[in-house]
XYZ file of C-alpha atoms in Angstrom:
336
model
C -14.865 -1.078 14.922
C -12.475 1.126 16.847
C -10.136 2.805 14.186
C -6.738 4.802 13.896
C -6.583 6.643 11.223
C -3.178 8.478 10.492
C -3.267 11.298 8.285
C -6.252 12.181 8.928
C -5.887 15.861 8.056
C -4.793 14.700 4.902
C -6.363 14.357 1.712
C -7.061 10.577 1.393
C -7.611 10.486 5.586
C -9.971 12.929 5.955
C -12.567 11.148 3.504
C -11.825 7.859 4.949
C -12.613 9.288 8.422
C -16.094 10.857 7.266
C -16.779 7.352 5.780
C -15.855 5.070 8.732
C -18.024 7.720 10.582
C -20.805 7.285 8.491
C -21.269 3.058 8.615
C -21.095 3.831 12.612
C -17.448 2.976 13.448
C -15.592 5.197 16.188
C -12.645 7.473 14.473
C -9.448 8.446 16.301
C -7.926 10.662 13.590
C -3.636 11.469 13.964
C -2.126 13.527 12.310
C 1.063 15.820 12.644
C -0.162 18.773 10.378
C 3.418 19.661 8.988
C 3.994 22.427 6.527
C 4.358 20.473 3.634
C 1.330 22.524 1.568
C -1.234 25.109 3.060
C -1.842 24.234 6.966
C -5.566 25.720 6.561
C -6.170 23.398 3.828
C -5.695 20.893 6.426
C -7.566 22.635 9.430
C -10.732 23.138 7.562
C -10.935 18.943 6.279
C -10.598 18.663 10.025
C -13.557 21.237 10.660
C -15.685 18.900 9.168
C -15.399 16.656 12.337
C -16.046 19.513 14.394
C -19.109 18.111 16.985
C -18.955 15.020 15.168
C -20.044 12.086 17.922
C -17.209 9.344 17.484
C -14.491 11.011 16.164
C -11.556 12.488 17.959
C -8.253 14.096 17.018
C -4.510 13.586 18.514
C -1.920 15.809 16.940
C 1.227 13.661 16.877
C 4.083 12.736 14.691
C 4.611 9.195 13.992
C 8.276 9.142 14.632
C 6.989 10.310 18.370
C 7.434 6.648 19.663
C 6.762 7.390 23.517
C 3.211 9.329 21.800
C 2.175 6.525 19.271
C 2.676 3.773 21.729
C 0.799 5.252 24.701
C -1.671 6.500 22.305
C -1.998 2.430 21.148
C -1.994 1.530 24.888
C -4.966 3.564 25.973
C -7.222 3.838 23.105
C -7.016 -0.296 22.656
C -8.112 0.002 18.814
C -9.301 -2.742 16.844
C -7.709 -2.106 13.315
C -5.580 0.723 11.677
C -5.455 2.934 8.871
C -1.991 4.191 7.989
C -2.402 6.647 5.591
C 0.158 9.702 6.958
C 3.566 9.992 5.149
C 6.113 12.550 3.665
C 4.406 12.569 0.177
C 5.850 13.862 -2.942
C 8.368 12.183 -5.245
C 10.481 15.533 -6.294
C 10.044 16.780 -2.542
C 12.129 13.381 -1.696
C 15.281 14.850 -3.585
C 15.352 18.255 -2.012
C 14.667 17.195 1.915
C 15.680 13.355 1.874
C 15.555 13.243 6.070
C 12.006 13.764 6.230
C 11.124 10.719 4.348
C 13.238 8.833 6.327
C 11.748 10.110 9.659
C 8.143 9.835 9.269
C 8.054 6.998 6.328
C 10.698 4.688 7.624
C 10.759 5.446 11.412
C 7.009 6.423 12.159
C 6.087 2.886 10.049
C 8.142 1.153 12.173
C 6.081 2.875 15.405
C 3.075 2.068 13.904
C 4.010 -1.774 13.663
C 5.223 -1.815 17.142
C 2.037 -0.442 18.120
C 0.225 -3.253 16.395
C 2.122 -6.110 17.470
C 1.986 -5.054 21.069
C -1.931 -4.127 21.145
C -3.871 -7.265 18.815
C -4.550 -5.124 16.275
C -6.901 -7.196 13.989
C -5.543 -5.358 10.164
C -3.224 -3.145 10.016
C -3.892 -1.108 6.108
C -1.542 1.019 5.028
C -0.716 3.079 2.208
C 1.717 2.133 -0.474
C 2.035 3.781 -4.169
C 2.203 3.174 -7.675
C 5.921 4.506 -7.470
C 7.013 1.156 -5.960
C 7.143 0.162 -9.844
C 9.890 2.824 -10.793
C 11.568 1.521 -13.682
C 9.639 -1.551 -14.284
C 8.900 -1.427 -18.037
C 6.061 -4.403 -18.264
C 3.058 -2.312 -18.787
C 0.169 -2.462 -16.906
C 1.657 -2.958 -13.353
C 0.734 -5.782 -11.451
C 1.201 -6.931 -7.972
C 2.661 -10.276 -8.693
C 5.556 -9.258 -10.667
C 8.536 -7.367 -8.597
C 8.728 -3.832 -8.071
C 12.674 -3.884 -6.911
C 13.596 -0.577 -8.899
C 12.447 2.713 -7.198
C 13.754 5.881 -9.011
C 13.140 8.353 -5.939
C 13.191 7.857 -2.154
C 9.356 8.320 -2.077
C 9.303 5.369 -3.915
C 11.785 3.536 -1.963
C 10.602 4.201 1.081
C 7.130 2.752 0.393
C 8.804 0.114 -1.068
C 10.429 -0.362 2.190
C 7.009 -0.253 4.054
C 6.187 -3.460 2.445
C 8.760 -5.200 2.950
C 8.581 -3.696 6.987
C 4.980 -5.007 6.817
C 5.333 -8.459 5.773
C 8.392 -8.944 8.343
C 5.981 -7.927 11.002
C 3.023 -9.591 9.815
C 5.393 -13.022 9.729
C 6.762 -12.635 13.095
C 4.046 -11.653 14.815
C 0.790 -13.138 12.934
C -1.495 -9.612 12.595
C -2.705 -9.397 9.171
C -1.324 -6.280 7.025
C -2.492 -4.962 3.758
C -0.735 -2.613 1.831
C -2.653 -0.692 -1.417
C -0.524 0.882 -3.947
C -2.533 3.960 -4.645
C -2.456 5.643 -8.497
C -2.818 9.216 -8.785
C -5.595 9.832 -6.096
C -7.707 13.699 -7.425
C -10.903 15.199 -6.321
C -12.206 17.580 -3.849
C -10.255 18.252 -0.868
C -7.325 17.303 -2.653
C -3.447 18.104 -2.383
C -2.077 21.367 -3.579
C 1.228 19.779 -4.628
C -0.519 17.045 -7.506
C -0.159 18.089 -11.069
C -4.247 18.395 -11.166
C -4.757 21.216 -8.383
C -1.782 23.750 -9.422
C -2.992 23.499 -13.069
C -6.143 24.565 -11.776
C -5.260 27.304 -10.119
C -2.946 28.611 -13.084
C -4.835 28.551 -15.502
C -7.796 30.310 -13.527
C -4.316 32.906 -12.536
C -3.375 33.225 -16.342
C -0.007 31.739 -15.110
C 1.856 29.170 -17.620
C 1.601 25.804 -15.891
C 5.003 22.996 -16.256
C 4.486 20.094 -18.610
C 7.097 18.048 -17.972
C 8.390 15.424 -21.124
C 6.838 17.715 -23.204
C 3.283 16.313 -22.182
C 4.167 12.654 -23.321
C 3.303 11.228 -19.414
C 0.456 8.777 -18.670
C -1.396 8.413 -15.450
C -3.753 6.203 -13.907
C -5.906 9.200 -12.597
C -7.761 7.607 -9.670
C -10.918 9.405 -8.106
C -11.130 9.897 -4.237
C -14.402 7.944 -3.547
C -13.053 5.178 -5.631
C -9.802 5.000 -3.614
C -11.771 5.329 0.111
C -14.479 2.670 -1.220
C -11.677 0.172 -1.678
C -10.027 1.107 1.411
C -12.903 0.167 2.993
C -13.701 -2.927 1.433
C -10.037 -3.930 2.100
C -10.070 -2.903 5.706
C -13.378 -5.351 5.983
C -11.165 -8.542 4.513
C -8.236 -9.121 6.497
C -5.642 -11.115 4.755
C -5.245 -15.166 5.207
C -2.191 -17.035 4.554
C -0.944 -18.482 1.589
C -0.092 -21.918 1.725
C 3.207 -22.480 -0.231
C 4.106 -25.749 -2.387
C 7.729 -26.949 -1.728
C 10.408 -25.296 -4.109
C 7.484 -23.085 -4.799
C 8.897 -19.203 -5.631
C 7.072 -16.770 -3.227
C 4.582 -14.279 -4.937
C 5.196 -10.407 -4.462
C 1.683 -10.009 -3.936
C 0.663 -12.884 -1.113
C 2.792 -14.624 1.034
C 2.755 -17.601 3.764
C 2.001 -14.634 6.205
C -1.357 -12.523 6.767
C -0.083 -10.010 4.345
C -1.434 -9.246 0.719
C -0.736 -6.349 -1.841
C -3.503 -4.871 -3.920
C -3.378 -2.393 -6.823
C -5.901 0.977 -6.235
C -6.318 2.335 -10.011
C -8.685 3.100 -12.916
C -7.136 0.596 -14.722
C -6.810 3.597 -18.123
C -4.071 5.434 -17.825
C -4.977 9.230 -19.755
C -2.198 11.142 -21.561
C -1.235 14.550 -19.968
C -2.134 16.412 -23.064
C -5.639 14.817 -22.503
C -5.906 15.566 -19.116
C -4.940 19.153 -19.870
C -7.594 19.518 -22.501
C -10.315 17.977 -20.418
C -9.169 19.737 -17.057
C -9.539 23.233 -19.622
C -12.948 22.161 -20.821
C -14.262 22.225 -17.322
C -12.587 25.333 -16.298
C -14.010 26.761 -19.376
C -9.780 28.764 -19.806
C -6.988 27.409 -22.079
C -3.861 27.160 -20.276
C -0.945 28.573 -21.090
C 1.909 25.813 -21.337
C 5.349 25.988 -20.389
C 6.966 22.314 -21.978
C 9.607 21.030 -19.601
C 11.499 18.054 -20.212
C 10.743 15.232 -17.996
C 11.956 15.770 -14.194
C 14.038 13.360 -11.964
C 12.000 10.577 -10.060
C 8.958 11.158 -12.609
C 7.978 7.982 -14.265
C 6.573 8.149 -17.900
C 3.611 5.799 -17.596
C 1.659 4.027 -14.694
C -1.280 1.780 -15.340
C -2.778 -0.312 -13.203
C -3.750 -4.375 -12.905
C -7.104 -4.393 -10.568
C -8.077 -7.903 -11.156
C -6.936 -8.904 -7.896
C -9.044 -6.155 -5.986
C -12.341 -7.272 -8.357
C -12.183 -10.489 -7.350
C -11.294 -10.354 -3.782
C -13.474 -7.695 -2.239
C -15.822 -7.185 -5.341
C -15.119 -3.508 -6.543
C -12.695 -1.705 -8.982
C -12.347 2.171 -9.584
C -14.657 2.996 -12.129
C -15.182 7.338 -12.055
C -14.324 8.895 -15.411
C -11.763 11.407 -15.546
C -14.415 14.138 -17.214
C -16.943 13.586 -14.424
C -13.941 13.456 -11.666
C -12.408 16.717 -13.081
C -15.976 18.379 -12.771
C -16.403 17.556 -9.226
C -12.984 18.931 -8.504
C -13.488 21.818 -10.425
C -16.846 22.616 -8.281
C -15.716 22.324 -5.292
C -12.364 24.190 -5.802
C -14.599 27.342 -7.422
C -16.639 26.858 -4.210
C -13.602 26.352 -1.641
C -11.682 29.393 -3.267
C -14.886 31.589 -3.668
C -14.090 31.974 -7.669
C -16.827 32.573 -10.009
């Protein structure tokens, strides 16, 4: 296949890109390269695709709509990859506008570009924050996630409900994947997992926020890109509805499903912290915060749906992801 891949500087892009690469599809990668964390971080995953036959790069900002519709004109791609966003929950509070540009606005581009160009699947990237203040424990797609507690979250949220319009008016099948926690190599500087890392290797206290009583459904990097993957390879079908039947969250009369990307085992902080310091081989010093606004105290994810649809859950353990990260950050950083 031909396929756009936005945020492809980005942590989750950048690995889908070398993958999609390596089964033999072509690869144009987009990506805007804001300021939002280290720029060089970003220039050297893109270094990787240096020479590399079937990739190429446009830098571009989604909410460019003359850009992202000529680019979607002239390249004629078969299926998409929306993975570029404003990320960050507490970033959301401080700068509100950029969400709304490149989340709300640059989604919207991207579905124009779709609907006016046969894309075959559109995949984009939703999150585990869509849940917000949902208390039933683990989240699943089938039960509503109409409660965001930060505009991150309610932006995504948004995308969704953007996506199914489009997939209902216009018949292209979209597939969003609520993402949990995504860590490993190459990852973002602003996650909990990489800024421990490098404070505790610093000496510098690190911020436990609610006093280390948070759960998260850590989620490894090659898990996440294998079920992008598989996804991308099953375009949604229609789901017949029953009359008087209540629509589900998660399908819909439309091309347009929602699956759940997690380990399924949500880890206490604390845990993480003592694991992450195990593999570092340095205790950290902790600084207990209470919890922050727009944090969440647990997420835990349902993956029956993705098991039994395209045959593959997360399965990396934290202790085995943690020591990959750990590797290559040493390595990256030159630390010894």
């Amino acid at each position: 296949m031909k396929v756009l891949v936005t945020g492809a500087a980005g942590f989750i892009g950048s690995q889908l890109c070398t993958r999609l690469l390596e089964r033999g599809d072509e690869v144009v990668g987009l990506d805007n390269i804001n300021d939002y964390y280290d720029v060089t971080l970003k220039h050297d995953r893109l270094k990787q695709f240096d020479g590399q036959t079937g990739f190429s790069f446009v830098r571009c900002a989604l909410e460019d709509r003359d850009a992202v519709a000529a680019l979607f004109a002239s390249e004629r791609f078969d299926a998409v990859v929306n993975l570029a966003a404003q990320a960050g929950v507490r970033y959301s509070i401080e700068n509100p506008y950029a969400y709304i540009d490149s989340n709300l606005v640059g989604f919207l581009d991207i579905l124009e570009g779709c609907r006016h160009n046969a894309i075959k699947h559109l995949v984009f990237a939703s999150s585990s924050s869509v849940y917000g203040a949902n208390a039933k424990i683990p989240f699943s797609e089938h039960d509503g996630a109409d409660h965001p507690v930060s505009l991150y979250a309610a932006t995504k949220r948004s995308n969704e409900l953007m996506a199914h319009t489009y997939a209902h008016l216009y018949g292209f099948p979209v597939t969003g994947l609520r993402f949990f926690t995504v860590y490993g190599p190459w990852g973002r500087p602003d996650m909990a997992y990489f800024s421990f890392t490098r404070d505790i290797l610093d000496g510098t206290p690190i911020n436990v926020f609610n006093h280390g009583r948070m759960r998260r459904d850590f989620t490894y990097i090659d898990d996440i890109v294998e079920g992008v993957v598989r996804v991308l390879d099953r375009p949604p079908q229609p789901k017949r509805l029953r009359q008087g039947e209540v629509p589900d969250p998660a399908t819909s009369s439309a091309p347009y499903r929602i699956y759940n990307i997690g380990n399924n085992n949500p880890v206490e902080l604390g845990l993480f912290i003592e694991i992450l310091e195990e593999k570092l081989g340095r205790k950290a010093i902790k600084n207990y915060l209470p919890m922050q606004p727009g944090d969440v105290t647990t997420t835990y994810a349902t993956v029956d749906d993705l098991m039994q649809d395209v045959g593959f859950k997360p399965a990396t353990a934290l202790a085995d992801g943690l020591e990959r990260f750990v590797l290559w950050y040493k390595r990256y950083y030159s630390i010894k």
